[in-house]
PDB file of C-alpha atoms in Angstrom:
ATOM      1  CA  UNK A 106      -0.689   9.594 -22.407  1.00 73.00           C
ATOM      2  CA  UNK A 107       1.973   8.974 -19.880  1.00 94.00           C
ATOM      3  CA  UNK A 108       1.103   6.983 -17.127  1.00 98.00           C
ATOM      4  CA  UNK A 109      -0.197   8.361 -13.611  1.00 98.00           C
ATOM      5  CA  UNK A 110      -1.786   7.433 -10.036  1.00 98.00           C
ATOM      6  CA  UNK A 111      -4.641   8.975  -8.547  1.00 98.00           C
ATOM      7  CA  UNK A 112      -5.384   9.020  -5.179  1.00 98.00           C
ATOM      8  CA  UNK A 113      -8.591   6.952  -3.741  1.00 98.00           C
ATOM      9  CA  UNK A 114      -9.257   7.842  -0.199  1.00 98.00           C
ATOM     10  CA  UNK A 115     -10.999   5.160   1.531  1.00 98.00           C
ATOM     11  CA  UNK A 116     -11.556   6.641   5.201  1.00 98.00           C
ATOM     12  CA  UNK A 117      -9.518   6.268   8.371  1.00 98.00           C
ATOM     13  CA  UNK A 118      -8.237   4.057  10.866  1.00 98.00           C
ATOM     14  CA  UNK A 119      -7.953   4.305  14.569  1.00 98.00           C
ATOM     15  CA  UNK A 120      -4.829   2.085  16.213  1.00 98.00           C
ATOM     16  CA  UNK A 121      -2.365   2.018  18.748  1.00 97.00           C
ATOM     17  CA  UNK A 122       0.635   4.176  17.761  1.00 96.00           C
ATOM     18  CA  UNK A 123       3.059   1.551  18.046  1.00 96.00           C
ATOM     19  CA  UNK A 124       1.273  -0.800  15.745  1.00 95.00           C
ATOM     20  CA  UNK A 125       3.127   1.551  13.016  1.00 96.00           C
ATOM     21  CA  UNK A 126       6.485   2.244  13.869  1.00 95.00           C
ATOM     22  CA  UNK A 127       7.662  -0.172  17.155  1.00 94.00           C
ATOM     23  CA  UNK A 128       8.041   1.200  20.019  1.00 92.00           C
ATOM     24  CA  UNK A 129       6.591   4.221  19.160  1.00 91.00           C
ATOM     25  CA  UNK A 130       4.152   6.498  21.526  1.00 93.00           C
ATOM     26  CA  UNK A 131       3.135   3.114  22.480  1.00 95.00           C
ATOM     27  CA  UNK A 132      -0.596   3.423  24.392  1.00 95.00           C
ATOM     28  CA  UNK A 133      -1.279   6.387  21.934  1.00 96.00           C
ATOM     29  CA  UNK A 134      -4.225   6.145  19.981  1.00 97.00           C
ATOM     30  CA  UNK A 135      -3.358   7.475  16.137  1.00 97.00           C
ATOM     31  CA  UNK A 136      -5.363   8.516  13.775  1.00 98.00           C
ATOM     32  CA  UNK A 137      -4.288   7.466   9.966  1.00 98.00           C
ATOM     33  CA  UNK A 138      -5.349   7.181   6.295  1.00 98.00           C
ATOM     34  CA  UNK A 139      -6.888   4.120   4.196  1.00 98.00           C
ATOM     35  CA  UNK A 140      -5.442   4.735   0.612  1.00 98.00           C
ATOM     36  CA  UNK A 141      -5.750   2.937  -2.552  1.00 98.00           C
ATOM     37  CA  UNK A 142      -4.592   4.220  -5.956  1.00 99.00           C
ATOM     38  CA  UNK A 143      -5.798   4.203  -9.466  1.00 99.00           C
ATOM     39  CA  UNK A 144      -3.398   3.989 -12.550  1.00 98.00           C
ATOM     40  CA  UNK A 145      -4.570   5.259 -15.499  1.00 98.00           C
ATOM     41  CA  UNK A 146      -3.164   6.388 -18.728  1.00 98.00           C
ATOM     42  CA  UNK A 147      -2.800   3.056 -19.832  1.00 97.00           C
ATOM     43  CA  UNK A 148      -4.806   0.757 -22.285  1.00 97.00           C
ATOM     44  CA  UNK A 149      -7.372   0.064 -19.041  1.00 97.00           C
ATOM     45  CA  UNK A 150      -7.837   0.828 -15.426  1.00 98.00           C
ATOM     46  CA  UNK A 151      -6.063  -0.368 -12.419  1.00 98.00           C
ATOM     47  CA  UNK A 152      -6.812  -0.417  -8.783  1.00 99.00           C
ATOM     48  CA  UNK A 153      -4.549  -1.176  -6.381  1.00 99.00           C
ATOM     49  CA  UNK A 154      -6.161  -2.132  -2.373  1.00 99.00           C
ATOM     50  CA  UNK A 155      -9.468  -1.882  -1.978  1.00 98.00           C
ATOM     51  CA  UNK A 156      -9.854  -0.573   1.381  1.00 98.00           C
ATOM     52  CA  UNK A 157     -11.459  -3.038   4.922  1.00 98.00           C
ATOM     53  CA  UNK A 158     -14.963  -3.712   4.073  1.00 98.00           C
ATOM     54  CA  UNK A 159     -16.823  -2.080   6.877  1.00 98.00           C
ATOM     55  CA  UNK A 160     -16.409   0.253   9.770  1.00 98.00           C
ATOM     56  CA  UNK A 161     -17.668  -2.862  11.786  1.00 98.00           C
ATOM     57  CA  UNK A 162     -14.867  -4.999  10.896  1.00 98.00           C
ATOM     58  CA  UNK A 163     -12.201  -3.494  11.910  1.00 98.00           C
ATOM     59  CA  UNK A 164     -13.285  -4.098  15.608  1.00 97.00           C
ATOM     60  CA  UNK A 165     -11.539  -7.080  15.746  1.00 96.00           C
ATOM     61  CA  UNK A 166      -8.632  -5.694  15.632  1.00 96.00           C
ATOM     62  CA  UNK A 167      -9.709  -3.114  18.439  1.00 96.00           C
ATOM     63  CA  UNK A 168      -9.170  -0.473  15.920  1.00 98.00           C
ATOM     64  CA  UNK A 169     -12.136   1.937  14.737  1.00 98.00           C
ATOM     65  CA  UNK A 170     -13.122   2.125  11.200  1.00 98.00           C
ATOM     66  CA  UNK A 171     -14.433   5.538   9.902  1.00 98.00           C
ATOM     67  CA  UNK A 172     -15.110   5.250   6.522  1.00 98.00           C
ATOM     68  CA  UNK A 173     -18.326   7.667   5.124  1.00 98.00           C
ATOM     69  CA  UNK A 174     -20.563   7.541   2.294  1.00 98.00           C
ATOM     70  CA  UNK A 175     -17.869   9.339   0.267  1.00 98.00           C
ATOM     71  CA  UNK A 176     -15.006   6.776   0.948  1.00 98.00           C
ATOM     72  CA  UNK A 177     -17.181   4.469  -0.655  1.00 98.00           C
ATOM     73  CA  UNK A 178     -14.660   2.808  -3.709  1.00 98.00           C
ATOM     74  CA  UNK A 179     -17.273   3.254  -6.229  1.00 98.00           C
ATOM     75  CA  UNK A 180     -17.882   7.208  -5.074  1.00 98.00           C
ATOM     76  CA  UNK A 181     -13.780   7.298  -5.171  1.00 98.00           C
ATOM     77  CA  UNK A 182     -13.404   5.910  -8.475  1.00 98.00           C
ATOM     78  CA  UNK A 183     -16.100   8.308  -9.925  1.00 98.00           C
ATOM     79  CA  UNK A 184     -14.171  10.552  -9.164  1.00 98.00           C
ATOM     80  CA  UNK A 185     -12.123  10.331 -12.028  1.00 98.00           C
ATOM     81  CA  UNK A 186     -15.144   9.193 -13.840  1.00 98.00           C
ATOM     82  CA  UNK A 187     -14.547   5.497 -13.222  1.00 98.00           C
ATOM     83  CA  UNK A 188     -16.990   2.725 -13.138  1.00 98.00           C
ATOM     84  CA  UNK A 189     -16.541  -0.668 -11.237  1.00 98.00           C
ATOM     85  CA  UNK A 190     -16.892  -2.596 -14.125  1.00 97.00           C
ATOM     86  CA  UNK A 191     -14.533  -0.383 -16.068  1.00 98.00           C
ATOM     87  CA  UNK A 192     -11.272  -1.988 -14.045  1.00 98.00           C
ATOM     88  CA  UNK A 193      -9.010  -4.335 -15.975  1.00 98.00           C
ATOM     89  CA  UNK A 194      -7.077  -5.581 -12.817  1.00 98.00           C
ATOM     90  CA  UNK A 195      -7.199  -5.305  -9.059  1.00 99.00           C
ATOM     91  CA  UNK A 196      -3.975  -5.966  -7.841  1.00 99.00           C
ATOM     92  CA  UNK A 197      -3.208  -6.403  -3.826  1.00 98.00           C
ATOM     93  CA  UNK A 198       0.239  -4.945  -2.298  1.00 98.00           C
ATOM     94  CA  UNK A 199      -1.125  -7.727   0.399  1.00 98.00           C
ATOM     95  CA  UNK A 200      -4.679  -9.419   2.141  1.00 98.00           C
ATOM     96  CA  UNK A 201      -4.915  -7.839   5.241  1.00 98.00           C
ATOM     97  CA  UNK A 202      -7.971  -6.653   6.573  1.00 98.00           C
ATOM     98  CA  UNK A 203      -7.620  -2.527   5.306  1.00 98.00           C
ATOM     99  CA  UNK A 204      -6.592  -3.766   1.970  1.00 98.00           C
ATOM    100  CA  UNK A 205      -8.817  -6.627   0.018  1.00 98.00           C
ATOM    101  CA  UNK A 206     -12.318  -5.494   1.550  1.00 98.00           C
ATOM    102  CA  UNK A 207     -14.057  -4.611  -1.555  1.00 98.00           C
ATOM    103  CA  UNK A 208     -13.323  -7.142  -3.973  1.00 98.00           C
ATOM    104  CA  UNK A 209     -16.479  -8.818  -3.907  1.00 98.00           C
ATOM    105  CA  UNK A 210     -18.245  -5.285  -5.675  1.00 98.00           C
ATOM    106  CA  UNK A 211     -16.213  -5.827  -8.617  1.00 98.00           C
ATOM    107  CA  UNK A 212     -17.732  -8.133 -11.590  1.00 98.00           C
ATOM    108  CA  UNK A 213     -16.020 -11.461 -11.714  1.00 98.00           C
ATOM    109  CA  UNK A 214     -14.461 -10.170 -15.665  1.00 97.00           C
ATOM    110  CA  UNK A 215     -12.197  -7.932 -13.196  1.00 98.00           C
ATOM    111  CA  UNK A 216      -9.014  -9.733 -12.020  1.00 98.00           C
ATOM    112  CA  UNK A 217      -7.512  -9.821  -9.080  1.00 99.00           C
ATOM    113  CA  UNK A 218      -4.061  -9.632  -9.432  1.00 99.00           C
ATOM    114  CA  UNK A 219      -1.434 -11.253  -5.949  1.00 98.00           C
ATOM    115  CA  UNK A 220       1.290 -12.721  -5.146  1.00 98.00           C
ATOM    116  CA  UNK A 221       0.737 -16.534  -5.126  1.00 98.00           C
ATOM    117  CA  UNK A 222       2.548 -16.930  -1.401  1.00 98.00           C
ATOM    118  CA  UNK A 223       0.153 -13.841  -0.328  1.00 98.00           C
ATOM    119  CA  UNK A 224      -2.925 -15.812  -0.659  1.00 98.00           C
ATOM    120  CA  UNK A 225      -0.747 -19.016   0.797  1.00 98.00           C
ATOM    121  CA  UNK A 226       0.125 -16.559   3.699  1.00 98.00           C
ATOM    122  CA  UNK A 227      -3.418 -16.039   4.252  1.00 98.00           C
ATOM    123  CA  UNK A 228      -4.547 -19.390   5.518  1.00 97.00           C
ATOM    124  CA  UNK A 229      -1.292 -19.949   7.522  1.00 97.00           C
ATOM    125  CA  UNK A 230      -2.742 -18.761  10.576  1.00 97.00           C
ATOM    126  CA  UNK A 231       0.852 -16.872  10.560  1.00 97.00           C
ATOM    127  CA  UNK A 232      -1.329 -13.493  11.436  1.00 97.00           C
ATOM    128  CA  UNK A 233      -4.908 -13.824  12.040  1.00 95.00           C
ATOM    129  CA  UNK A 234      -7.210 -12.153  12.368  1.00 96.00           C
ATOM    130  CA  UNK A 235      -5.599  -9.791  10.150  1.00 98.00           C
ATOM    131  CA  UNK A 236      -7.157 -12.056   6.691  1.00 98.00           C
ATOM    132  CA  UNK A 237     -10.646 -11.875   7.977  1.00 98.00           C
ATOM    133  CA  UNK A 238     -13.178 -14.691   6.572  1.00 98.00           C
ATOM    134  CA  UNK A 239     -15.348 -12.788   4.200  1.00 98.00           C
ATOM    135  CA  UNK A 240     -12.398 -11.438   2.052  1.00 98.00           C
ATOM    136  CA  UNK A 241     -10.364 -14.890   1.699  1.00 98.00           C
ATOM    137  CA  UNK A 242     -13.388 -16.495   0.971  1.00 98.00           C
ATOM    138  CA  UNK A 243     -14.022 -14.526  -1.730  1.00 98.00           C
ATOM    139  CA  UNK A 244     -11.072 -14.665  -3.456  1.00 98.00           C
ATOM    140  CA  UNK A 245     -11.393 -18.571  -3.609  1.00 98.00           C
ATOM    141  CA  UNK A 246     -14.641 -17.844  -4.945  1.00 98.00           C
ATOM    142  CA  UNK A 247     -12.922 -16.192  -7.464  1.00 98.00           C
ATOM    143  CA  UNK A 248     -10.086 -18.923  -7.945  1.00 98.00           C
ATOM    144  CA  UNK A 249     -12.624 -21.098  -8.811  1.00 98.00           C
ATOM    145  CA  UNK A 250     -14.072 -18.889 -11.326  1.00 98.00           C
ATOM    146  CA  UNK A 251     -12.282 -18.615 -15.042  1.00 97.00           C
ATOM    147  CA  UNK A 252     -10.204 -15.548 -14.957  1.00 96.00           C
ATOM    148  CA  UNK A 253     -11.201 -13.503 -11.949  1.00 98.00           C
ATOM    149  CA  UNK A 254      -7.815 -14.431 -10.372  1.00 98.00           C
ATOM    150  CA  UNK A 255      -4.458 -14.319 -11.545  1.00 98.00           C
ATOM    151  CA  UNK A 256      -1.243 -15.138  -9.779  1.00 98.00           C
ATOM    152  CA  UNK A 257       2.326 -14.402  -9.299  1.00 98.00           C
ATOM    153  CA  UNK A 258       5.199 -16.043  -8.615  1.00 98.00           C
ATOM    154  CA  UNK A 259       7.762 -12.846  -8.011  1.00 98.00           C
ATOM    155  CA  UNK A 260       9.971 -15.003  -5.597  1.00 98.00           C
ATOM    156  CA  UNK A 261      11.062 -17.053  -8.194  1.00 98.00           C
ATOM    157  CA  UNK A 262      10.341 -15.005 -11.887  1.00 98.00           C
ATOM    158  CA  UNK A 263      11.504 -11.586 -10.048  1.00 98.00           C
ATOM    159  CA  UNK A 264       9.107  -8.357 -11.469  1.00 98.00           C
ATOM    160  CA  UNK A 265       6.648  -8.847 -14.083  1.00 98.00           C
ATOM    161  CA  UNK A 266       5.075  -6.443 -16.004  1.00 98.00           C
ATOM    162  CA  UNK A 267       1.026  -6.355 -15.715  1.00 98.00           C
ATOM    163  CA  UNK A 268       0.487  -3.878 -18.770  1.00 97.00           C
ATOM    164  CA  UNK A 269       3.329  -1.464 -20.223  1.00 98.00           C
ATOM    165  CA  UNK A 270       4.546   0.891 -18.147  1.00 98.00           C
ATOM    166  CA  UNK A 271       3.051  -1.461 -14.444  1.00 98.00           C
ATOM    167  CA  UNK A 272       5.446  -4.119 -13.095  1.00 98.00           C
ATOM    168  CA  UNK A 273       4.923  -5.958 -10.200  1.00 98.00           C
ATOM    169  CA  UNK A 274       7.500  -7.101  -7.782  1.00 98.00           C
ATOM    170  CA  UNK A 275       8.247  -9.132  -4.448  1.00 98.00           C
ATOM    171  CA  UNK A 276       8.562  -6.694  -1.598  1.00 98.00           C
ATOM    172  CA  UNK A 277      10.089  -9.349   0.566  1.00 98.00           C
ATOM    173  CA  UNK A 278       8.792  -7.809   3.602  1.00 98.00           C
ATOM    174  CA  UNK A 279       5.677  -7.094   6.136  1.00 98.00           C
ATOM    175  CA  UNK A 280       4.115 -10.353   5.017  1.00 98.00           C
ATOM    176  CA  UNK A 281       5.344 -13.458   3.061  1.00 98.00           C
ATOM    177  CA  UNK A 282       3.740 -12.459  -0.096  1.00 98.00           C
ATOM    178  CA  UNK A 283       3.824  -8.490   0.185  1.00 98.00           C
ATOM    179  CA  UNK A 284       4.111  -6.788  -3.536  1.00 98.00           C
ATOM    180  CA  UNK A 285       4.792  -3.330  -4.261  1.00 98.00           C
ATOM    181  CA  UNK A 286       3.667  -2.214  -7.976  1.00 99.00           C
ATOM    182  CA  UNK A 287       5.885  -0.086  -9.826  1.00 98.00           C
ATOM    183  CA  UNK A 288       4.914   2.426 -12.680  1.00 98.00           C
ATOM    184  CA  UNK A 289       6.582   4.467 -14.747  1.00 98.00           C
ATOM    185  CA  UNK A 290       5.817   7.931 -15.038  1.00 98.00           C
ATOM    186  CA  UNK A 291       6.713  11.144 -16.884  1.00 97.00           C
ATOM    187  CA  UNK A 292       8.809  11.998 -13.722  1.00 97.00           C
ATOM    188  CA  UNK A 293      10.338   8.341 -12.907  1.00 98.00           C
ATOM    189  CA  UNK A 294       9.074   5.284 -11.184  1.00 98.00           C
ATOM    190  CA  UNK A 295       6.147   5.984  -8.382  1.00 98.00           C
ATOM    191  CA  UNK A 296       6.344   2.749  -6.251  1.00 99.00           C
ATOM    192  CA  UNK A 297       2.992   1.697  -4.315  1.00 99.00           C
ATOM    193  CA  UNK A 298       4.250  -0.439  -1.690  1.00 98.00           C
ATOM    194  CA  UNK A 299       1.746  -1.236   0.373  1.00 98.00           C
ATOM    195  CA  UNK A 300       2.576  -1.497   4.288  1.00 98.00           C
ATOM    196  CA  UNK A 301       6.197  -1.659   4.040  1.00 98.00           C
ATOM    197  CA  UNK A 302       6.240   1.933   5.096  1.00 98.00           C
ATOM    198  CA  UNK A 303       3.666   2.904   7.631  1.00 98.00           C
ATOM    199  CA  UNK A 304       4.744   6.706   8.273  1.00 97.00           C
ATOM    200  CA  UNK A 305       7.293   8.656   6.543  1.00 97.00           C
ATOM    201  CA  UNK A 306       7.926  11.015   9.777  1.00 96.00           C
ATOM    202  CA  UNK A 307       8.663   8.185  12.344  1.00 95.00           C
ATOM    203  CA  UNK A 308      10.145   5.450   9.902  1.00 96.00           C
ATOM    204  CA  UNK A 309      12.403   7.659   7.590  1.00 96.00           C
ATOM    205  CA  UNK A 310      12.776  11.470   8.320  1.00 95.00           C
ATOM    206  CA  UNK A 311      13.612  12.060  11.797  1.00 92.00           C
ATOM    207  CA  UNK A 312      15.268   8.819  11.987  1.00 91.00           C
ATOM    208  CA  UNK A 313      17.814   9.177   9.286  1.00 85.00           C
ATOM    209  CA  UNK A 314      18.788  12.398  11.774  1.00 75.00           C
ATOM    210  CA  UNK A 315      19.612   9.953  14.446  1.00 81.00           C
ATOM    211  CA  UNK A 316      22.491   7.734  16.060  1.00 75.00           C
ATOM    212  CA  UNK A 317      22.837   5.297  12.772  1.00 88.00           C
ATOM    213  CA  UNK A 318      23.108   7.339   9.382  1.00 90.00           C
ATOM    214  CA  UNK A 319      20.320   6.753   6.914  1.00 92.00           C
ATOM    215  CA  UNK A 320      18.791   3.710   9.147  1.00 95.00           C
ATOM    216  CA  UNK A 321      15.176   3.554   9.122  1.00 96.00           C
ATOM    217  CA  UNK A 322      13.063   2.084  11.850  1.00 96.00           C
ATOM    218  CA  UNK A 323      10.569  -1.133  11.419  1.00 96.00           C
ATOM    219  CA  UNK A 324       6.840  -0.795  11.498  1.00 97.00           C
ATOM    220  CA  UNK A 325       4.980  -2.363  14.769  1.00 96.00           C
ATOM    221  CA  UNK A 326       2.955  -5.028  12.581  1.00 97.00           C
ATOM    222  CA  UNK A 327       4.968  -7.034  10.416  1.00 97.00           C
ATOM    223  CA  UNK A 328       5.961 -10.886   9.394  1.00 96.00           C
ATOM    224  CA  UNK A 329       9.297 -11.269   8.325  1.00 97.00           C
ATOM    225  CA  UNK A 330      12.701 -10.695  10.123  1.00 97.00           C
ATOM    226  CA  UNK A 331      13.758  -6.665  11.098  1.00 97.00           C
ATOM    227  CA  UNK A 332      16.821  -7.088   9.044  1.00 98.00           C
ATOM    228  CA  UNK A 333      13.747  -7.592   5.976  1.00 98.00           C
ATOM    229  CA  UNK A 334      12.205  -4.712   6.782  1.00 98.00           C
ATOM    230  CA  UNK A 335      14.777  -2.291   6.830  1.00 97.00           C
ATOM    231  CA  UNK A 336      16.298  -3.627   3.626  1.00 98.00           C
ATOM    232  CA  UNK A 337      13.077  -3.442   1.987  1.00 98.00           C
ATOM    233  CA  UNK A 338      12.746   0.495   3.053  1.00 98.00           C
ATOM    234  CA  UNK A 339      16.308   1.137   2.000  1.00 98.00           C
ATOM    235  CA  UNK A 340      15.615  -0.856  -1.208  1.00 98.00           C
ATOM    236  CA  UNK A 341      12.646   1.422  -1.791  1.00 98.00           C
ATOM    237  CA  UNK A 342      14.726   4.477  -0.962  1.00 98.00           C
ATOM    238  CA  UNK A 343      17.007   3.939  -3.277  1.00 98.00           C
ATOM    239  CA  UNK A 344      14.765   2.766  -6.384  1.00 97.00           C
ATOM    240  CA  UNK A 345      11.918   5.115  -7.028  1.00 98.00           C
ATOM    241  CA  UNK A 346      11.723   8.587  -7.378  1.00 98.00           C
ATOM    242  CA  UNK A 347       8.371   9.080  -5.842  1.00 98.00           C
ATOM    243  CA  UNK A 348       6.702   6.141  -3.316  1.00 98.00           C
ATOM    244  CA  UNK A 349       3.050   5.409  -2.094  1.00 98.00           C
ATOM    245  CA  UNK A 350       2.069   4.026   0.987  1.00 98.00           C
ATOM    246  CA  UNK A 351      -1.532   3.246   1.613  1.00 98.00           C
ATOM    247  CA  UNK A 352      -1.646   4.854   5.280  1.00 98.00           C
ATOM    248  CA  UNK A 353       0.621   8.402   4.537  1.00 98.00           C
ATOM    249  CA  UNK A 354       0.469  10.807   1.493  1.00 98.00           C
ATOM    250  CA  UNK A 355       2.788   9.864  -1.258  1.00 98.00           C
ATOM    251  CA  UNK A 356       6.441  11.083  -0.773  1.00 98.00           C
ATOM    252  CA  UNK A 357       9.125  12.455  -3.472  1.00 98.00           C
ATOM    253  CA  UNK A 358      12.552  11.245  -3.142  1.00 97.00           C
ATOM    254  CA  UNK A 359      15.826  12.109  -4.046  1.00 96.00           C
ATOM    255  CA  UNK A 360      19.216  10.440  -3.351  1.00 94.00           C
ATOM    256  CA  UNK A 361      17.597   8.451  -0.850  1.00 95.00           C
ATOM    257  CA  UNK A 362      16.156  10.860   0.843  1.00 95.00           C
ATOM    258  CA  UNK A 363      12.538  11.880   1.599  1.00 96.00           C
ATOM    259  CA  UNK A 364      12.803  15.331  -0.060  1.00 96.00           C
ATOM    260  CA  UNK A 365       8.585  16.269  -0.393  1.00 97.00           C
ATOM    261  CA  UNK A 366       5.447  15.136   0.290  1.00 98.00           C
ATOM    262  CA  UNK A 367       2.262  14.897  -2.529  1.00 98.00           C
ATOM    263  CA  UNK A 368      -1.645  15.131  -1.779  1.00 96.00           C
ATOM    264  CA  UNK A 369      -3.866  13.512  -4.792  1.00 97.00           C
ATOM    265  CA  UNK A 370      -1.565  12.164  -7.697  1.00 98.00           C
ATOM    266  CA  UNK A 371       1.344  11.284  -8.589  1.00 98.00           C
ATOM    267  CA  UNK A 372       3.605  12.925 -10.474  1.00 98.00           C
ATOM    268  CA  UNK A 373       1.523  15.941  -8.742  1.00 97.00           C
ATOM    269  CA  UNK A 374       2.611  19.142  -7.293  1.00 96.00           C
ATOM    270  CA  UNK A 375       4.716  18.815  -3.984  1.00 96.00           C
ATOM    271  CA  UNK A 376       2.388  20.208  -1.064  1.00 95.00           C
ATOM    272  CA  UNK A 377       5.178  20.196   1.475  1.00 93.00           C
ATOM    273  CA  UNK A 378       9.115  20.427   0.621  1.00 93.00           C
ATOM    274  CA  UNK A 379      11.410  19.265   3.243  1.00 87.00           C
ATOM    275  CA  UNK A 380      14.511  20.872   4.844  1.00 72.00           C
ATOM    276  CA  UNK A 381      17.865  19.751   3.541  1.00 62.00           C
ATOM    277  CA  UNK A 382      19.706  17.989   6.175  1.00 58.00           C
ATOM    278  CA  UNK A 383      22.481  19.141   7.631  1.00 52.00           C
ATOM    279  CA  UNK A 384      25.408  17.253   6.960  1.00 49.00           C
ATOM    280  CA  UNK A 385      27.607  18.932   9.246  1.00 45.00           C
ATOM    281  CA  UNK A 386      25.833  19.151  12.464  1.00 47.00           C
ATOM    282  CA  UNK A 387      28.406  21.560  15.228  1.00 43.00           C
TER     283      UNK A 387
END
């Protein structure tokens, strides 16, 4: 069975507009998804993210968490007729605080699969409060415990493949230790890469239409330098044929370009195609 990613919707976040692309609407209060994504076809289960652990928590940011009964992760993963304890691996794009929440609900004989310089990223300080307490904690918790944490060093080994088919690899942007997870599909390689791209719209599309050809603009909320970023979209761009964000719907892409948009899988049917560009504007 060929490999493929479903969808888990986790609930919503309220935030500042310019928190996701800078500069942007700033003062604007947005509205946007918390996604995670389950890979199956394989041997086992994977998760990737796990969602912020409680509406409650995401007041320290000033944002507003609305996550209902039915974002719950276990009521997600049911879904597709899931169980917690069913998961081989939970890997982490990254720690922050809409992303590692729910580790503590899975059994300790699940690992947690990140980045080494993530978790080292973590305790720097480097961007708190965005590695809340409870979920850091946890995962030492799980360090200490045999097997319920396994780490990566992608700086230095470069991708590594978690089963056949799922390879993980340095995203060398957002944070420090940011991962995106590749798999390969039916249809080519569906990228989840975490917060590297925020919004597809603002970062991608109607930039690539503007002064600097095919130049994408920098999310509001990241670690690393802007020259990073942008090489890390373009990278992205020019490597996968269909990428997943956690906080947009999955996007299709062709020579670099953003060419559709998916809803609940991937490969899946496109839901919205966009216009070509035009090359030749008068």
């Amino acid at each position: 069975m060929p490999l493929e990613i479903k969808i888990l919707d986790y609930g919503d976040i309220e935030l500042e507009s310019s928190f996701l692309v800078l500069g942007r609407d700033c003062g604007r209060t947005r509205r946007v998804l918390t996604l995670g994504f389950l890979i199956v076809g394989g041997p086992y289960p994977v998760v990737v993210d796990t969602g912020y652990r409680s509406n409650q928590i995401m007041e320290t940011l000033g944002m507003r968490g609305l996550q209902f009964h039915e974002n719950m992760i276990e009521n997600q993963l049911a879904r597709h007729g899931v169980r917690m304890g069913d998961v081989r691996y939970v890997c982490h794009t990254h720690l922050h605080i809409d992303h590692a929440g729910k580790d503590d609900l899975f059994p300790m004989n699940t690992t947690v699969v990140l980045n080494r310089k993530e978790l080292e990223y973590s305790v720097s300080g480097l961007m708190h409060p965005q590695y809340p307490a409870p979920d850091i904690k946890h995962l030492i918790d799980r360090l200490h415990t045999k097997s319920a944490l396994r780490f990566l060093d992608l700086e230095v080994t470069g991708p590594i493949e978690l089963m056949p088919g799922v390879y993980c690899d340095a995203a060398n942007a957002h944070t420090e230790g940011s991962m995106n997870i590749h798999v390969h599909t039916a249809d080519g390689i569906a990228t989840i890469c975490g917060d590297v791209i925020y919004d597809f719209n603002d970062q991608i599309v109607t930039p690539f239409n503007e002064i600097h050809d095919a130049e994408p603009r920098t999310t509001g909320n990241h670690g690393t330098s802007k020259r990073a970023e942008k090489a890390a979209i373009k990278k992205l761009l020019s490597n996968s044929r269909y990428l997943l964000p956690v906080h947009d719907r999955p996007a299709k892409i062709e020579g670099g370009m953003v060419v559709g948009r998916l809803h609940d899988q991937v490969p899946g049917p496109v839901v919205q195609s966009l216009p070509q560009r035009n090359w030749f504007p008068a």
